[in-house]
mmCIF file of C-alpha atoms and ligand atoms in Angstrom:
data_model
loop_
_atom_site.group_PDB
_atom_site.id
_atom_site.type_symbol
_atom_site.label_atom_id
_atom_site.label_comp_id
_atom_site.label_asym_id
_atom_site.label_seq_id
_atom_site.Cartn_x
_atom_site.Cartn_y
_atom_site.Cartn_z
ATOM 1 C CA MET A 1 -10.216 -5.065 15.624
ATOM 2 C CA ILE A 2 -7.879 -6.127 12.922
ATOM 3 C CA GLY A 3 -6.788 -3.048 10.476
ATOM 4 C CA THR A 4 -4.127 -5.517 8.444
ATOM 5 C CA VAL A 5 -4.180 -8.559 7.321
ATOM 6 C CA PHE A 6 -0.768 -10.371 6.387
ATOM 7 C CA LEU A 7 -1.001 -13.229 3.846
ATOM 8 C CA ASP A 8 1.094 -15.850 2.884
ATOM 9 C CA ARG A 9 0.349 -16.592 -0.596
ATOM 10 C CA ASP A 10 1.652 -20.000 -1.788
ATOM 11 C CA GLY A 11 -0.882 -22.456 -0.078
ATOM 12 C CA VAL A 12 -3.192 -19.379 1.090
ATOM 13 C CA ILE A 13 -3.944 -17.493 -1.683
ATOM 14 C CA ASN A 14 -2.909 -20.100 -4.576
ATOM 15 C CA ASP A 15 -2.612 -23.597 -4.614
ATOM 16 C CA LYS A 16 0.911 -23.955 -3.970
ATOM 17 C CA ALA A 17 3.621 -25.635 -6.843
ATOM 18 C CA ALA A 18 4.663 -29.443 -5.925
ATOM 19 C CA GLU A 19 7.722 -29.735 -3.805
ATOM 20 C CA ASP A 20 10.635 -27.836 -5.277
ATOM 21 C CA ASP A 21 8.500 -26.267 -8.155
ATOM 22 C CA TYR A 22 7.494 -23.032 -8.310
ATOM 23 C CA ILE A 23 4.778 -20.758 -9.851
ATOM 24 C CA ALA A 24 6.598 -19.598 -12.649
ATOM 25 C CA SER A 25 4.130 -18.004 -14.957
ATOM 26 C CA TRP A 26 0.120 -16.879 -14.956
ATOM 27 C CA ASP A 27 -1.080 -20.262 -16.497
ATOM 28 C CA ARG A 28 0.356 -22.283 -13.732
ATOM 29 C CA PHE A 29 -1.457 -19.750 -11.010
ATOM 30 C CA ARG A 30 -4.753 -21.287 -9.279
ATOM 31 C CA PHE A 31 -6.759 -19.579 -6.737
ATOM 32 C CA ALA A 32 -7.258 -21.953 -4.137
ATOM 33 C CA PRO A 33 -10.899 -22.475 -3.274
ATOM 34 C CA GLY A 34 -12.547 -19.708 -1.349
ATOM 35 C CA ALA A 35 -9.854 -17.526 -1.513
ATOM 36 C CA LEU A 36 -11.383 -14.790 -3.851
ATOM 37 C CA GLU A 37 -14.516 -15.337 -1.448
ATOM 38 C CA ALA A 38 -12.179 -14.594 1.434
ATOM 39 C CA LEU A 39 -10.610 -11.509 0.150
ATOM 40 C CA ARG A 40 -13.904 -9.799 -0.871
ATOM 41 C CA ARG A 41 -14.835 -10.461 2.349
ATOM 42 C CA LEU A 42 -11.768 -8.815 3.901
ATOM 43 C CA ALA A 43 -12.229 -5.878 1.278
ATOM 44 C CA GLN A 44 -15.951 -5.373 2.578
ATOM 45 C CA ALA A 45 -14.518 -5.253 6.083
ATOM 46 C CA GLU A 46 -12.440 -2.421 5.401
ATOM 47 C CA VAL A 47 -9.262 -4.055 6.174
ATOM 48 C CA ARG A 48 -5.736 -3.621 4.898
ATOM 49 C CA ILE A 49 -4.402 -6.849 2.633
ATOM 50 C CA VAL A 50 -1.046 -7.054 2.688
ATOM 51 C CA VAL A 51 0.754 -10.260 0.920
ATOM 52 C CA LEU A 52 4.199 -11.098 2.164
ATOM 53 C CA THR A 53 5.694 -13.823 0.065
ATOM 54 C CA ASN A 54 8.911 -16.045 -0.152
ATOM 55 C CA GLN A 55 9.815 -16.677 -4.005
ATOM 56 C CA ARG A 56 13.181 -18.394 -3.530
ATOM 57 C CA GLY A 57 12.565 -19.358 -7.358
ATOM 58 C CA ILE A 58 13.972 -16.004 -8.561
ATOM 59 C CA ALA A 59 17.202 -16.630 -6.346
ATOM 60 C CA ARG A 60 17.453 -20.604 -8.662
ATOM 61 C CA GLY A 61 16.465 -18.888 -11.577
ATOM 62 C CA ARG A 62 12.947 -20.353 -12.077
ATOM 63 C CA LEU A 63 11.393 -16.984 -12.833
ATOM 64 C CA THR A 64 12.468 -13.645 -13.082
ATOM 65 C CA GLU A 65 11.705 -10.855 -10.999
ATOM 66 C CA GLU A 66 9.713 -9.466 -14.490
ATOM 67 C CA ASP A 67 7.546 -12.648 -14.365
ATOM 68 C CA LEU A 68 6.513 -11.921 -10.456
ATOM 69 C CA ALA A 69 5.562 -8.920 -11.139
ATOM 70 C CA GLY A 70 3.556 -9.925 -14.305
ATOM 71 C CA ILE A 71 1.631 -12.811 -12.074
ATOM 72 C CA HIS A 72 1.319 -10.386 -9.090
ATOM 73 C CA GLN A 73 -0.380 -7.703 -11.448
ATOM 74 C CA ARG A 74 -2.526 -10.491 -13.210
ATOM 75 C CA MET A 75 -3.365 -11.875 -9.827
ATOM 76 C CA ALA A 76 -4.567 -8.344 -8.123
ATOM 77 C CA ALA A 77 -6.730 -7.447 -11.319
ATOM 78 C CA ALA A 78 -8.508 -10.892 -10.654
ATOM 79 C CA VAL A 79 -9.144 -10.254 -7.005
ATOM 80 C CA GLU A 80 -10.104 -6.735 -8.111
ATOM 81 C CA ALA A 81 -12.586 -8.429 -10.578
ATOM 82 C CA ALA A 82 -13.961 -10.101 -7.818
ATOM 83 C CA ASP A 83 -14.938 -7.167 -5.750
ATOM 84 C CA GLY A 84 -11.830 -7.591 -3.633
ATOM 85 C CA ARG A 85 -8.394 -5.907 -3.164
ATOM 86 C CA ILE A 86 -4.741 -6.268 -2.235
ATOM 87 C CA ASP A 87 -3.221 -3.201 -0.874
ATOM 88 C CA ALA A 88 0.163 -4.419 -1.284
ATOM 89 C CA ILE A 89 2.642 -7.392 -1.800
ATOM 90 C CA PHE A 90 6.089 -7.432 -0.462
ATOM 91 C CA HIS A 91 8.481 -10.516 -1.849
ATOM 92 C CA CYS A 92 11.622 -11.959 -0.994
ATOM 93 C CA PRO A 93 13.490 -13.029 -3.637
ATOM 94 C CA HIS A 94 16.441 -14.638 -2.206
ATOM 95 C CA ASP A 95 17.944 -18.237 -1.630
ATOM 96 C CA LEU A 96 18.111 -19.613 2.083
ATOM 97 C CA GLY A 97 20.178 -17.932 4.820
ATOM 98 C CA VAL A 98 21.558 -14.777 2.718
ATOM 99 C CA CYS A 99 18.873 -12.229 3.935
ATOM 100 C CA ASP A 100 16.518 -10.961 6.728
ATOM 101 C CA CYS A 101 13.516 -11.150 4.505
ATOM 102 C CA ARG A 102 12.853 -14.662 3.637
ATOM 103 C CA LYS A 103 10.453 -16.057 6.330
ATOM 104 C CA PRO A 104 10.884 -17.119 8.647
ATOM 105 C CA GLY A 105 12.750 -13.885 8.925
ATOM 106 C CA THR A 106 10.631 -10.593 9.990
ATOM 107 C CA GLY A 107 11.811 -8.202 7.408
ATOM 108 C CA LEU A 108 8.966 -8.651 5.005
ATOM 109 C CA PHE A 109 6.561 -7.528 7.653
ATOM 110 C CA THR A 110 9.353 -4.557 8.941
ATOM 111 C CA ARG A 111 9.560 -3.564 5.129
ATOM 112 C CA ALA A 112 5.397 -3.443 5.417
ATOM 113 C CA ALA A 113 5.228 -1.836 8.471
ATOM 114 C CA ALA A 114 7.612 1.120 7.228
ATOM 115 C CA GLN A 115 5.919 1.529 3.616
ATOM 116 C CA LEU A 116 2.743 1.561 5.162
ATOM 117 C CA PRO A 117 2.652 3.335 8.256
ATOM 118 C CA ALA A 118 -0.945 3.112 9.294
ATOM 119 C CA VAL A 119 0.147 -0.667 9.712
ATOM 120 C CA ARG A 120 -0.064 -1.704 13.564
ATOM 121 C CA PHE A 121 1.244 -5.148 14.100
ATOM 122 C CA ALA A 122 -0.780 -5.243 17.320
ATOM 123 C CA GLU A 123 -3.982 -4.948 15.399
ATOM 124 C CA SER A 124 -2.911 -7.258 12.672
ATOM 125 C CA ALA A 125 -3.425 -10.903 11.747
ATOM 126 C CA THR A 126 -1.038 -13.012 9.718
ATOM 127 C CA VAL A 127 -2.691 -16.156 7.950
ATOM 128 C CA GLY A 128 -0.194 -18.902 6.635
ATOM 129 C CA ASP A 129 0.323 -22.418 6.026
ATOM 130 C CA SER A 130 3.674 -22.666 7.225
ATOM 131 C CA LEU A 131 5.414 -22.273 10.803
ATOM 132 C CA SER A 132 7.759 -20.175 8.602
ATOM 133 C CA ASP A 133 4.420 -17.505 8.569
ATOM 134 C CA VAL A 134 3.645 -17.983 12.228
ATOM 135 C CA GLU A 135 7.208 -17.531 13.537
ATOM 136 C CA PRO A 136 7.701 -14.076 12.173
ATOM 137 C CA ALA A 137 4.072 -13.213 12.878
ATOM 138 C CA VAL A 138 4.540 -14.088 16.536
ATOM 139 C CA ARG A 139 7.708 -12.148 16.548
ATOM 140 C CA VAL A 140 5.996 -8.621 15.453
ATOM 141 C CA GLY A 141 3.247 -8.989 17.569
ATOM 142 C CA SER A 142 0.683 -10.107 14.811
ATOM 143 C CA LEU A 143 -1.935 -12.814 15.473
ATOM 144 C CA ALA A 144 -0.769 -15.878 13.550
ATOM 145 C CA TYR A 145 -3.339 -18.209 11.955
ATOM 146 C CA LEU A 146 -3.128 -21.227 10.116
ATOM 147 C CA VAL A 147 -4.460 -22.751 6.760
ATOM 148 C CA GLY A 148 -4.292 -26.390 6.413
ATOM 149 C CA ASP A 149 -5.975 -29.812 5.476
ATOM 150 C CA GLY A 150 -6.623 -32.486 7.889
ATOM 151 C CA PRO A 151 -3.415 -34.513 9.043
ATOM 152 C CA ARG A 152 -1.220 -31.596 7.809
ATOM 153 C CA LEU A 153 -2.898 -29.140 10.211
ATOM 154 C CA THR A 154 -2.980 -31.535 12.812
ATOM 155 C CA ALA A 155 0.895 -32.154 12.631
ATOM 156 C CA LEU A 156 1.778 -28.567 12.185
ATOM 157 C CA LEU A 157 -0.351 -27.421 15.480
ATOM 158 C CA GLU A 158 1.452 -29.887 16.965
ATOM 159 C CA GLU A 159 4.688 -28.853 16.069
ATOM 160 C CA ALA A 160 3.893 -25.453 16.869
ATOM 161 C CA GLU A 161 2.554 -25.895 20.134
ATOM 162 C CA GLN A 162 6.392 -27.941 20.720
ATOM 163 C CA ARG A 163 7.885 -25.127 19.720
ATOM 164 C CA GLY A 164 5.922 -22.720 22.084
ATOM 165 C CA LEU A 165 4.449 -20.665 18.900
ATOM 166 C CA PRO A 166 1.183 -19.563 19.951
ATOM 167 C CA VAL A 167 -1.414 -20.108 16.619
ATOM 168 C CA ALA A 168 -4.799 -17.653 17.584
ATOM 169 C CA GLY A 169 -6.953 -20.248 15.036
ATOM 170 C CA SER A 170 -7.018 -22.464 11.852
ATOM 171 C CA GLY A 171 -8.757 -23.762 9.465
ATOM 172 C CA ARG A 172 -8.845 -25.549 6.235
ATOM 173 C CA SER A 173 -8.715 -22.435 3.686
ATOM 174 C CA LEU A 174 -8.282 -18.899 4.032
ATOM 175 C CA LEU A 175 -12.087 -18.695 3.898
ATOM 176 C CA ASP A 176 -12.641 -20.676 6.635
ATOM 177 C CA VAL A 177 -9.981 -18.725 8.887
ATOM 178 C CA VAL A 178 -11.665 -15.073 7.747
ATOM 179 C CA THR A 179 -14.769 -16.433 8.277
ATOM 180 C CA ARG A 180 -14.376 -18.429 11.724
ATOM 181 C CA HIS A 181 -11.743 -16.205 12.892
ATOM 182 C CA LEU A 182 -10.962 -12.795 11.347
ATOM 183 C CA LEU A 183 -14.578 -11.859 10.783
ATOM 184 C CA GLU A 184 -16.462 -13.051 13.571
ATOM 185 C CA ASP A 185 -19.338 -10.913 12.982
ATOM 186 C CA GLY A 186 -19.400 -11.905 9.190
ATOM 187 C CA SER A 187 -22.832 -12.334 8.448
ATOM 188 C CA ASP A 188 -22.755 -8.452 8.370
ATOM 189 C CA TYR A 189 -20.640 -9.128 5.199
ATOM 190 C CA GLY A 190 -21.868 -12.212 3.760
HETATM 191 MG MG1 MG B 1 2.984 -21.109 1.813
HETATM 192 ZN ZN1 ZN B 2 15.245 -12.135 1.300
#
């Protein structure tokens, strides 16, 4: 029984920016195919939906806290307009190696659990597109799911196995993971 789903943002909810680039404004934000539908289904299933996102672009001066807050406000509004819901968003604005919240650190997870007392890691799932999402999920005791396209996903799953990181399931998109793994009785929510 999944009570909470922790979602990475870039590469899961929205198409990620090119290498070394950041989504610095709403006009650059594109929902990943199926992501709004996935969020609608999770909301209908009464799963708590928490976004945990590294936003190092803030430390690097590519966007401000205010820019990020504006993007997240519009993202949440678009999700709600599509009958979905985002209950909370926690972000790490820091550069590499200076905090415990930047994933693969567990700080965003523990902050979420501290601020949302109903969160139980043992009854949670985490969906990300990198092993930096899987690693902290495994450490806190959340089931980890990976999103990716063919060759990239295969490489990620191989690396996870080499590093002894258990991946509970995978799919080509958030919607794929939600329908195949998180809401296996998903026909009820169709
Ligand atoms: Mg990502
Ligand atoms: Zn941080």
